[in-house]
mmCIF file of C-alpha atoms in Angstrom:
data_model
loop_
_atom_site.group_PDB
_atom_site.id
_atom_site.type_symbol
_atom_site.label_atom_id
_atom_site.label_comp_id
_atom_site.label_asym_id
_atom_site.label_seq_id
_atom_site.Cartn_x
_atom_site.Cartn_y
_atom_site.Cartn_z
ATOM 1 C CA MET A 1328 -0.152 -0.177 0.263
ATOM 2 C CA ALA A 1329 3.375 2.314 1.029
ATOM 3 C CA ARG A 1330 4.285 1.227 -2.657
ATOM 4 C CA LEU A 1331 1.213 2.497 -4.078
ATOM 5 C CA SER A 1332 0.646 5.697 -2.298
ATOM 6 C CA PHE A 1333 3.916 6.408 -3.290
ATOM 7 C CA LEU A 1334 3.493 5.987 -6.707
ATOM 8 C CA PHE A 1335 0.166 7.361 -6.961
ATOM 9 C CA PHE A 1336 2.657 10.920 -5.217
ATOM 10 C CA ILE A 1337 5.051 10.828 -8.189
ATOM 11 C CA LEU A 1338 2.363 10.913 -10.936
ATOM 12 C CA PHE A 1339 0.919 13.713 -9.142
ATOM 13 C CA LEU A 1340 4.016 15.319 -8.743
ATOM 14 C CA HIS A 1341 4.661 14.921 -12.650
ATOM 15 C CA ILE A 1342 1.110 16.278 -13.307
ATOM 16 C CA ALA A 1343 1.786 19.319 -11.669
ATOM 17 C CA LEU A 1344 4.981 19.818 -12.509
ATOM 18 C CA THR A 1345 3.826 19.502 -16.431
ATOM 19 C CA ALA A 1346 0.732 22.372 -15.876
ATOM 20 C CA THR A 1347 3.895 24.554 -13.688
ATOM 21 C CA ARG A 1348 5.894 23.887 -17.667
ATOM 22 C CA CYS A 1349 2.890 25.364 -19.385
ATOM 23 C CA ARG A 1350 1.677 27.938 -18.382
ATOM 24 C CA GLY A 1351 2.993 30.173 -20.903
ATOM 25 C CA LYS A 1352 1.072 27.653 -23.093
ATOM 26 C CA SER A 1353 -2.305 27.985 -24.441
ATOM 27 C CA GLN A 1354 -4.438 27.211 -21.971
ATOM 28 C CA LEU A 1355 -7.297 26.893 -23.698
ATOM 29 C CA PRO A 1356 -8.798 23.806 -26.158
ATOM 30 C CA GLU A 1357 -7.681 23.943 -29.057
ATOM 31 C CA LYS A 1358 -11.391 24.558 -30.255
ATOM 32 C CA HIS A 1359 -11.140 27.431 -28.244
ATOM 33 C CA ALA A 1360 -7.995 28.585 -28.942
ATOM 34 C CA ARG A 1361 -8.036 28.211 -33.183
ATOM 35 C CA ALA A 1362 -11.140 30.320 -32.458
ATOM 36 C CA ALA A 1363 -9.873 33.033 -29.845
ATOM 37 C CA VAL A 1364 -8.068 36.190 -31.296
ATOM 38 C CA PRO A 1365 -3.966 35.602 -31.422
ATOM 39 C CA PHE A 1366 -1.292 38.579 -30.452
ATOM 40 C CA PHE A 1367 1.591 38.977 -32.034
ATOM 41 C CA LEU A 1368 4.177 41.241 -30.633
ATOM 42 C CA PHE A 1369 7.398 42.907 -32.257
ATOM 43 C CA GLY A 1370 9.795 45.340 -30.615
ATOM 44 C CA ASP A 1371 12.638 46.195 -27.916
ATOM 45 C CA SER A 1372 12.796 45.691 -24.119
ATOM 46 C CA PHE A 1373 9.244 47.652 -23.920
ATOM 47 C CA LEU A 1374 7.698 44.159 -24.676
ATOM 48 C CA ASP A 1375 10.800 41.638 -24.213
ATOM 49 C CA VAL A 1376 9.227 39.089 -22.453
ATOM 50 C CA GLY A 1377 12.241 36.305 -22.365
ATOM 51 C CA ASN A 1378 13.625 36.134 -26.021
ATOM 52 C CA ASN A 1379 17.049 37.480 -24.813
ATOM 53 C CA ASN A 1380 16.847 34.296 -22.307
ATOM 54 C CA TYR A 1381 18.093 31.980 -25.209
ATOM 55 C CA ILE A 1382 20.856 33.494 -27.640
ATOM 56 C CA ASN A 1383 24.302 34.790 -27.088
ATOM 57 C CA THR A 1384 24.041 38.394 -26.066
ATOM 58 C CA SER A 1385 25.697 39.919 -22.849
ATOM 59 C CA THR A 1386 23.834 40.757 -19.879
ATOM 60 C CA LEU A 1387 23.149 44.937 -20.700
ATOM 61 C CA ASP A 1388 20.781 43.269 -22.602
ATOM 62 C CA GLN A 1389 19.406 40.689 -20.039
ATOM 63 C CA ALA A 1390 17.104 41.183 -17.466
ATOM 64 C CA ASN A 1391 17.060 36.624 -17.199
ATOM 65 C CA PHE A 1392 18.641 37.645 -12.834
ATOM 66 C CA TRP A 1393 17.668 38.746 -9.213
ATOM 67 C CA PRO A 1394 16.197 41.343 -8.573
ATOM 68 C CA TYR A 1395 14.335 41.675 -11.797
ATOM 69 C CA GLY A 1396 10.764 39.582 -12.058
ATOM 70 C CA GLU A 1397 10.723 39.985 -7.813
ATOM 71 C CA THR A 1398 7.030 41.227 -7.370
ATOM 72 C CA TYR A 1399 4.600 39.410 -9.331
ATOM 73 C CA PHE A 1400 6.595 36.757 -10.748
ATOM 74 C CA LYS A 1401 9.001 35.948 -7.381
ATOM 75 C CA PHE A 1402 11.770 35.062 -9.879
ATOM 76 C CA PRO A 1403 13.517 36.559 -12.990
ATOM 77 C CA THR A 1404 11.807 35.668 -16.005
ATOM 78 C CA GLY A 1405 13.929 37.780 -19.011
ATOM 79 C CA ARG A 1406 11.026 40.787 -18.749
ATOM 80 C CA PHE A 1407 13.102 44.200 -17.884
ATOM 81 C CA SER A 1408 10.581 44.792 -15.387
ATOM 82 C CA ASP A 1409 10.113 44.469 -11.047
ATOM 83 C CA GLY A 1410 7.010 42.783 -12.579
ATOM 84 C CA ARG A 1411 4.444 42.019 -15.529
ATOM 85 C CA LEU A 1412 4.129 44.623 -19.102
ATOM 86 C CA VAL A 1413 2.039 46.031 -20.956
ATOM 87 C CA SER A 1414 1.501 42.995 -23.347
ATOM 88 C CA ASP A 1415 0.479 40.543 -20.112
ATOM 89 C CA PHE A 1416 -1.781 42.913 -19.202
ATOM 90 C CA ILE A 1417 -3.719 43.730 -22.785
ATOM 91 C CA ALA A 1418 -3.661 39.727 -22.698
ATOM 92 C CA LYS A 1419 -5.400 39.622 -19.933
ATOM 93 C CA HIS A 1420 -7.802 42.402 -20.828
ATOM 94 C CA ALA A 1421 -8.132 40.328 -24.714
ATOM 95 C CA ASN A 1422 -8.467 36.744 -22.497
ATOM 96 C CA LEU A 1423 -5.673 35.191 -22.811
ATOM 97 C CA PRO A 1424 -2.957 33.862 -21.585
ATOM 98 C CA LEU A 1425 0.516 35.505 -20.773
ATOM 99 C CA ILE A 1426 1.821 35.203 -24.617
ATOM 100 C CA PRO A 1427 6.131 32.975 -24.914
ATOM 101 C CA PRO A 1428 8.099 34.235 -26.060
ATOM 102 C CA PHE A 1429 9.559 32.905 -29.548
ATOM 103 C CA LEU A 1430 12.660 31.176 -28.986
ATOM 104 C CA GLN A 1431 11.141 29.300 -25.497
ATOM 105 C CA PRO A 1432 12.539 25.742 -25.900
ATOM 106 C CA GLY A 1433 9.674 23.109 -26.175
ATOM 107 C CA PHE A 1434 6.842 25.709 -27.138
ATOM 108 C CA ARG A 1435 5.644 25.172 -30.333
ATOM 109 C CA GLN A 1436 1.984 26.094 -30.138
ATOM 110 C CA TYR A 1437 1.247 29.846 -32.272
ATOM 111 C CA TYR A 1438 -2.968 29.543 -32.451
ATOM 112 C CA LEU A 1439 -3.062 32.517 -29.896
ATOM 113 C CA GLY A 1440 0.237 34.243 -30.844
ATOM 114 C CA VAL A 1441 3.537 34.460 -29.800
ATOM 115 C CA ASN A 1442 6.521 36.845 -28.801
ATOM 116 C CA PHE A 1443 9.145 37.248 -31.072
ATOM 117 C CA ALA A 1444 10.266 41.348 -29.308
ATOM 118 C CA SER A 1445 13.741 41.361 -28.044
ATOM 119 C CA ALA A 1446 15.798 43.929 -25.091
ATOM 120 C CA GLY A 1447 18.084 45.792 -27.822
ATOM 121 C CA ALA A 1448 16.708 45.639 -30.983
ATOM 122 C CA GLY A 1449 15.548 48.308 -33.172
ATOM 123 C CA ALA A 1450 14.489 48.597 -37.056
ATOM 124 C CA LEU A 1451 17.854 49.068 -38.302
ATOM 125 C CA ALA A 1452 19.789 45.961 -38.091
ATOM 126 C CA GLU A 1453 22.521 48.345 -37.079
ATOM 127 C CA THR A 1454 21.397 48.608 -33.878
ATOM 128 C CA PHE A 1455 23.242 46.676 -31.042
ATOM 129 C CA GLN A 1456 24.214 44.475 -33.732
ATOM 130 C CA GLY A 1457 24.860 40.746 -32.302
ATOM 131 C CA PHE A 1458 23.065 41.313 -29.222
ATOM 132 C CA VAL A 1459 19.502 41.515 -30.205
ATOM 133 C CA ILE A 1460 16.769 39.916 -32.450
ATOM 134 C CA ASP A 1461 16.300 42.726 -35.212
ATOM 135 C CA LEU A 1462 13.197 43.896 -36.651
ATOM 136 C CA LYS A 1463 13.846 41.521 -40.139
ATOM 137 C CA THR A 1464 14.762 39.179 -37.333
ATOM 138 C CA GLN A 1465 11.144 38.867 -35.923
ATOM 139 C CA LEU A 1466 9.378 39.551 -39.080
ATOM 140 C CA SER A 1467 11.378 35.758 -40.052
ATOM 141 C CA TYR A 1468 10.304 34.537 -37.148
ATOM 142 C CA TYR A 1469 7.423 35.076 -38.242
ATOM 143 C CA SER A 1470 7.147 33.796 -41.323
ATOM 144 C CA LYS A 1471 7.628 30.063 -39.482
ATOM 145 C CA VAL A 1472 4.690 31.157 -37.698
ATOM 146 C CA GLU A 1473 2.338 31.669 -40.178
ATOM 147 C CA SER A 1474 4.179 28.541 -42.072
ATOM 148 C CA TRP A 1475 2.862 26.539 -39.484
ATOM 149 C CA LEU A 1476 -0.825 28.436 -39.298
ATOM 150 C CA ARG A 1477 -1.178 27.697 -42.382
ATOM 151 C CA GLN A 1478 -0.049 23.984 -41.968
ATOM 152 C CA LYS A 1479 -1.961 23.249 -39.426
ATOM 153 C CA LEU A 1480 -5.387 24.852 -39.944
ATOM 154 C CA GLY A 1481 -4.680 24.598 -43.962
ATOM 155 C CA ASN A 1482 -4.601 27.907 -46.482
ATOM 156 C CA ASP A 1483 -8.704 28.782 -45.871
ATOM 157 C CA GLU A 1484 -8.386 28.601 -41.719
ATOM 158 C CA ALA A 1485 -4.827 30.445 -41.756
ATOM 159 C CA LYS A 1486 -5.890 33.186 -43.958
ATOM 160 C CA MET A 1487 -8.785 33.651 -41.593
ATOM 161 C CA THR A 1488 -6.582 33.445 -38.121
ATOM 162 C CA ILE A 1489 -3.996 36.109 -39.532
ATOM 163 C CA SER A 1490 -6.377 38.394 -40.294
ATOM 164 C CA ARG A 1491 -8.290 38.366 -36.678
ATOM 165 C CA ALA A 1492 -4.989 38.912 -35.573
ATOM 166 C CA VAL A 1493 -3.614 41.987 -33.082
ATOM 167 C CA TYR A 1494 0.308 43.384 -33.966
ATOM 168 C CA LEU A 1495 1.639 45.234 -31.337
ATOM 169 C CA PHE A 1496 4.844 47.477 -32.234
ATOM 170 C CA SER A 1497 6.845 49.186 -29.507
ATOM 171 C CA ILE A 1498 10.580 49.545 -31.536
ATOM 172 C CA GLY A 1499 12.574 52.624 -32.415
ATOM 173 C CA SER A 1500 14.514 53.593 -28.906
ATOM 174 C CA ASN A 1501 17.493 51.557 -29.649
ATOM 175 C CA ASP A 1502 17.662 53.156 -32.368
ATOM 176 C CA TYR A 1503 18.008 56.731 -31.141
ATOM 177 C CA MET A 1504 19.905 55.777 -28.012
ATOM 178 C CA SER A 1505 22.587 53.385 -29.047
ATOM 179 C CA PRO A 1506 24.738 56.370 -31.415
ATOM 180 C CA PHE A 1507 24.302 58.251 -27.453
ATOM 181 C CA LEU A 1508 25.135 54.539 -25.373
ATOM 182 C CA THR A 1509 28.204 53.484 -27.691
ATOM 183 C CA ASN A 1510 29.844 57.098 -28.791
ATOM 184 C CA SER A 1511 29.209 55.806 -32.578
ATOM 185 C CA THR A 1512 29.218 58.353 -35.466
ATOM 186 C CA ILE A 1513 26.456 57.068 -37.531
ATOM 187 C CA LEU A 1514 24.238 60.184 -36.220
ATOM 188 C CA ASN A 1515 27.271 62.425 -38.376
ATOM 189 C CA ASN A 1516 26.542 60.516 -41.799
ATOM 190 C CA TYR A 1517 22.967 61.936 -41.801
ATOM 191 C CA PRO A 1518 21.217 65.068 -40.823
ATOM 192 C CA ASP A 1519 17.754 63.703 -38.412
ATOM 193 C CA SER A 1520 15.235 63.485 -40.447
ATOM 194 C CA THR A 1521 16.747 61.421 -42.736
ATOM 195 C CA TYR A 1522 17.814 58.938 -40.260
ATOM 196 C CA VAL A 1523 14.049 58.795 -38.421
ATOM 197 C CA GLY A 1524 12.717 58.280 -42.024
ATOM 198 C CA MET A 1525 15.884 54.925 -42.123
ATOM 199 C CA VAL A 1526 13.830 53.739 -39.036
ATOM 200 C CA ILE A 1527 10.397 54.378 -40.361
ATOM 201 C CA GLY A 1528 11.214 53.335 -43.627
ATOM 202 C CA ASN A 1529 12.741 49.545 -41.959
ATOM 203 C CA LEU A 1530 8.889 49.424 -40.313
ATOM 204 C CA THR A 1531 7.239 50.110 -43.040
ATOM 205 C CA THR A 1532 8.553 47.407 -44.935
ATOM 206 C CA THR A 1533 7.497 44.858 -41.778
ATOM 207 C CA ILE A 1534 4.638 46.659 -42.426
ATOM 208 C CA LYS A 1535 3.726 45.440 -45.653
ATOM 209 C CA GLU A 1536 5.504 42.259 -45.170
ATOM 210 C CA ILE A 1537 2.854 41.486 -42.920
ATOM 211 C CA TYR A 1538 -0.453 43.201 -44.501
ATOM 212 C CA THR A 1539 0.864 41.409 -47.440
ATOM 213 C CA ARG A 1540 0.264 37.759 -45.782
ATOM 214 C CA GLY A 1541 -3.335 39.312 -44.366
ATOM 215 C CA GLY A 1542 -2.575 40.845 -41.449
ATOM 216 C CA ARG A 1543 -4.471 44.202 -40.808
ATOM 217 C CA LYS A 1544 -4.826 44.976 -36.952
ATOM 218 C CA PHE A 1545 -2.226 46.366 -35.914
ATOM 219 C CA ALA A 1546 -1.273 48.879 -32.575
ATOM 220 C CA PHE A 1547 1.688 50.463 -31.766
ATOM 221 C CA ILE A 1548 3.882 53.036 -29.333
ATOM 222 C CA ASN A 1549 4.695 55.768 -29.898
ATOM 223 C CA LEU A 1550 8.210 56.349 -28.655
ATOM 224 C CA PRO A 1551 8.560 58.208 -25.096
ATOM 225 C CA ASP A 1552 11.571 61.627 -23.848
ATOM 226 C CA LEU A 1553 13.764 59.304 -24.647
ATOM 227 C CA GLY A 1554 16.237 62.123 -23.151
ATOM 228 C CA CYS A 1555 14.469 61.704 -19.628
ATOM 229 C CA VAL A 1556 14.994 58.435 -19.133
ATOM 230 C CA PRO A 1557 17.448 58.441 -16.017
ATOM 231 C CA GLY A 1558 19.634 56.008 -18.279
ATOM 232 C CA MET A 1559 20.248 59.058 -20.889
ATOM 233 C CA ARG A 1560 19.897 61.997 -17.905
ATOM 234 C CA ILE A 1561 23.572 60.831 -17.349
ATOM 235 C CA ILE A 1562 25.055 60.676 -20.304
ATOM 236 C CA LYS A 1563 27.006 63.702 -20.345
ATOM 237 C CA SER A 1564 28.211 65.263 -17.447
ATOM 238 C CA GLU A 1565 28.435 68.656 -18.035
ATOM 239 C CA ASN A 1566 24.141 68.618 -18.419
ATOM 240 C CA ASN A 1567 24.160 67.859 -14.836
ATOM 241 C CA GLY A 1568 20.952 65.811 -14.978
ATOM 242 C CA SER A 1569 19.008 67.971 -17.232
ATOM 243 C CA CYS A 1570 17.275 66.220 -19.978
ATOM 244 C CA LEU A 1571 19.447 64.465 -23.231
ATOM 245 C CA GLU A 1572 17.233 66.850 -25.566
ATOM 246 C CA GLU A 1573 19.687 65.412 -28.632
ATOM 247 C CA VAL A 1574 17.516 62.031 -27.948
ATOM 248 C CA THR A 1575 14.359 63.245 -26.921
ATOM 249 C CA SER A 1576 14.909 65.615 -30.854
ATOM 250 C CA LEU A 1577 14.716 62.717 -32.468
ATOM 251 C CA ALA A 1578 12.156 60.996 -30.582
ATOM 252 C CA ASN A 1579 9.890 63.615 -31.136
ATOM 253 C CA LEU A 1580 10.324 63.488 -34.743
ATOM 254 C CA HIS A 1581 10.298 59.700 -35.337
ATOM 255 C CA ASN A 1582 6.169 59.928 -33.005
ATOM 256 C CA LYS A 1583 5.160 63.220 -36.629
ATOM 257 C CA ALA A 1584 6.765 60.873 -38.391
ATOM 258 C CA LEU A 1585 4.885 57.452 -36.583
ATOM 259 C CA SER A 1586 1.704 59.229 -37.236
ATOM 260 C CA LYS A 1587 2.323 59.878 -41.047
ATOM 261 C CA LEU A 1588 2.678 56.831 -41.759
ATOM 262 C CA LEU A 1589 0.156 55.516 -40.114
ATOM 263 C CA PHE A 1590 -2.798 58.097 -41.285
ATOM 264 C CA ASP A 1591 -1.079 57.603 -44.749
ATOM 265 C CA LEU A 1592 -1.261 53.710 -45.258
ATOM 266 C CA GLU A 1593 -5.220 53.354 -43.331
ATOM 267 C CA LYS A 1594 -5.704 55.226 -46.388
ATOM 268 C CA ARG A 1595 -3.809 53.022 -48.629
ATOM 269 C CA LEU A 1596 -4.485 49.460 -47.338
ATOM 270 C CA LYS A 1597 -8.086 48.646 -48.008
ATOM 271 C CA GLY A 1598 -9.258 46.645 -43.991
ATOM 272 C CA PHE A 1599 -5.543 48.288 -42.829
ATOM 273 C CA LYS A 1600 -6.929 49.592 -39.356
ATOM 274 C CA TYR A 1601 -4.328 50.677 -36.231
ATOM 275 C CA SER A 1602 -4.547 51.770 -32.767
ATOM 276 C CA LEU A 1603 -1.471 54.445 -31.900
ATOM 277 C CA PHE A 1604 -1.107 55.382 -28.324
ATOM 278 C CA ASP A 1605 -0.012 58.117 -27.280
ATOM 279 C CA PHE A 1606 3.248 56.545 -24.515
ATOM 280 C CA ASN A 1607 4.464 59.642 -25.041
ATOM 281 C CA SER A 1608 2.481 62.837 -23.020
ATOM 282 C CA ASN A 1609 0.773 59.172 -20.539
ATOM 283 C CA LEU A 1610 4.201 58.846 -19.346
ATOM 284 C CA ARG A 1611 5.784 62.709 -19.207
ATOM 285 C CA GLN A 1612 2.984 63.385 -16.573
ATOM 286 C CA ARG A 1613 3.632 60.151 -14.775
ATOM 287 C CA MET A 1614 7.116 61.572 -14.552
ATOM 288 C CA HIS A 1615 6.520 65.106 -13.631
ATOM 289 C CA HIS A 1616 3.309 64.484 -11.379
ATOM 290 C CA PRO A 1617 3.652 61.397 -9.546
ATOM 291 C CA SER A 1618 2.052 61.767 -6.667
ATOM 292 C CA LYS A 1619 -1.801 62.621 -9.124
ATOM 293 C CA TYR A 1620 -1.219 58.748 -10.412
ATOM 294 C CA GLY A 1621 -0.245 57.310 -7.347
ATOM 295 C CA PHE A 1622 3.532 57.003 -7.316
ATOM 296 C CA LYS A 1623 6.621 59.028 -5.233
ATOM 297 C CA GLU A 1624 8.842 59.475 -6.886
ATOM 298 C CA GLY A 1625 8.760 59.765 -10.928
ATOM 299 C CA GLU A 1626 11.752 60.503 -11.779
ATOM 300 C CA ALA A 1627 14.515 58.178 -10.031
ATOM 301 C CA ALA A 1628 14.336 54.877 -10.669
ATOM 302 C CA CYS A 1629 13.696 51.699 -7.827
ATOM 303 C CA CYS A 1630 17.677 50.201 -8.994
ATOM 304 C CA GLY A 1631 20.376 50.553 -9.993
ATOM 305 C CA THR A 1632 23.511 53.472 -8.779
ATOM 306 C CA GLY A 1633 24.111 56.765 -9.654
ATOM 307 C CA GLN A 1634 22.438 60.977 -9.765
ATOM 308 C CA TYR A 1635 18.686 59.793 -10.576
ATOM 309 C CA ARG A 1636 20.132 55.881 -10.673
ATOM 310 C CA GLY A 1637 20.955 56.407 -13.637
ATOM 311 C CA VAL A 1638 24.136 53.738 -14.092
ATOM 312 C CA PHE A 1639 22.398 50.556 -15.714
ATOM 313 C CA SER A 1640 23.492 48.478 -13.380
ATOM 314 C CA CYS A 1641 20.318 46.704 -11.450
ATOM 315 C CA GLY A 1642 20.747 43.107 -9.976
ATOM 316 C CA GLY A 1643 24.902 43.583 -10.305
ATOM 317 C CA LYS A 1644 25.479 41.447 -13.499
ATOM 318 C CA ARG A 1645 26.463 44.066 -16.105
ATOM 319 C CA LYS A 1646 29.869 46.944 -16.275
ATOM 320 C CA VAL A 1647 28.702 47.972 -12.648
ATOM 321 C CA LYS A 1648 28.717 45.779 -9.688
ATOM 322 C CA GLU A 1649 27.384 48.204 -7.139
ATOM 323 C CA PHE A 1650 22.887 48.824 -7.254
ATOM 324 C CA GLN A 1651 20.527 50.592 -4.814
ATOM 325 C CA LEU A 1652 17.161 48.710 -5.173
ATOM 326 C CA CYS A 1653 14.508 50.681 -3.583
ATOM 327 C CA LYS A 1654 12.253 49.296 -0.801
ATOM 328 C CA ASP A 1655 8.872 49.274 -3.418
ATOM 329 C CA PRO A 1656 8.673 49.317 -6.812
ATOM 330 C CA ASN A 1657 5.751 50.595 -6.715
ATOM 331 C CA ASP A 1658 6.254 54.273 -5.622
ATOM 332 C CA TYR A 1659 8.607 54.115 -8.671
ATOM 333 C CA VAL A 1660 7.669 54.927 -11.604
ATOM 334 C CA PHE A 1661 11.301 53.742 -12.865
ATOM 335 C CA TRP A 1662 12.052 50.282 -12.565
ATOM 336 C CA ASP A 1663 15.480 50.479 -13.694
ATOM 337 C CA SER A 1664 17.949 53.402 -15.573
ATOM 338 C CA PHE A 1665 15.722 52.009 -18.696
ATOM 339 C CA HIS A 1666 12.418 50.505 -17.923
ATOM 340 C CA LEU A 1667 9.519 50.429 -15.738
ATOM 341 C CA THR A 1668 7.746 49.138 -12.978
ATOM 342 C CA GLU A 1669 5.160 47.316 -13.560
ATOM 343 C CA LYS A 1670 2.258 49.148 -11.091
ATOM 344 C CA ILE A 1671 2.851 51.954 -13.890
ATOM 345 C CA TYR A 1672 2.216 49.484 -16.509
ATOM 346 C CA LYS A 1673 -0.785 48.187 -16.225
ATOM 347 C CA GLN A 1674 -1.440 51.478 -15.803
ATOM 348 C CA LEU A 1675 -0.640 52.466 -19.644
ATOM 349 C CA ALA A 1676 -1.803 48.762 -20.304
ATOM 350 C CA ASP A 1677 -5.777 49.854 -19.407
ATOM 351 C CA GLN A 1678 -5.605 52.884 -21.992
ATOM 352 C CA MET A 1679 -4.352 51.508 -24.630
ATOM 353 C CA TRP A 1680 -7.148 48.953 -24.191
ATOM 354 C CA SER A 1681 -10.277 50.742 -23.189
ATOM 355 C CA GLY A 1682 -8.825 54.821 -23.693
ATOM 356 C CA THR A 1683 -10.840 57.294 -25.575
ATOM 357 C CA SER A 1684 -9.659 59.381 -29.138
ATOM 358 C CA ASN A 1685 -11.406 62.272 -27.489
ATOM 359 C CA SER A 1686 -8.195 62.150 -24.469
ATOM 360 C CA ARG A 1687 -5.932 62.045 -27.313
ATOM 361 C CA ASP A 1688 -4.464 58.969 -25.669
ATOM 362 C CA VAL A 1689 -5.534 56.565 -28.251
ATOM 363 C CA GLY A 1690 -7.575 56.291 -31.611
ATOM 364 C CA PRO A 1691 -8.207 56.100 -33.701
ATOM 365 C CA TYR A 1692 -9.260 52.609 -32.271
ATOM 366 C CA ASN A 1693 -8.225 51.063 -28.887
ATOM 367 C CA LEU A 1694 -7.532 48.229 -27.779
ATOM 368 C CA ARG A 1695 -10.939 46.970 -26.988
ATOM 369 C CA LYS A 1696 -12.497 47.381 -30.357
ATOM 370 C CA LEU A 1697 -9.093 46.874 -32.541
ATOM 371 C CA PHE A 1698 -9.051 42.535 -30.937
ATOM 372 C CA ARG A 1699 -12.900 42.677 -31.297
ATOM 373 C CA ILE A 1700 -12.922 43.747 -35.164
ATOM 374 C CA ASN A 1701 -13.963 41.063 -37.115
#
């Protein structure tokens, strides 16, 4: 009897562990999963849920160590935050499970979508080249998923699935910050408008390729005041902690070009629908008026060292080992030198989901409407 009880215990343990391993996989029966609205994500550390865990890169582009993930997951997942990201909350709103990273070993079910984002990635292949998964490579991964869907569902059902899906992009920040972080001279070779045009051009190519393959519903997050994030404020010591206006100017040019691009695509591409979230103004409001949104600190980071905790040392696994960690991340807008806390990500996701175009937070569709459009 004792041996039989032990065998039942082993069987129960095996089932429990299997369930735990599958948290990121489809939690819906296949029939229902095939009828859901898939969610595909492209971009950088704002959306990366762990792809960089599985590539040969540096800890500058990884967050798979403590204290990342300390609040919600209780362990590091590869997300650049203390907990969940915008995409995790949007998935929850859409009644989807957490969307897993494409490179996660063993994951091969794409009915509900998958996440291609890579921390440090840019629209330009030259951005942190060799250490990240650039946008063009992310698109090639999507091509593999599209082929998988056609193989599993047949062309007709796969076509409906692809057109029903929502495609979320967060890209460009690293294209504009990397020259300042690496002492690159690339910006000396082009007028600012030309460089921004190169970034927008590569993004346009990716959007059009997905559209050609049947994608119709797109969502975008514009860029924040990049020069005002803690890690950029300390680039020039002579600025004494003020914002780095050169990179903020590039971000502003990008945002104007992105708005124009999407307006033009909506007119030119039949069935093209989009949601553009004004991350720029929403983050700025929380930085300047933190108490209004439930924060105590809007400019310095929770984790890091130096002025504004702008030295990117959180976790002690990068070049600078020294770091300080705040007592409660919920008091802070910024988690580390470049990234935000789970608390603000939830606030932003809620606005992306249900905000109105009248508020100018999101438009012409919010994500709730975008997910529900047939």
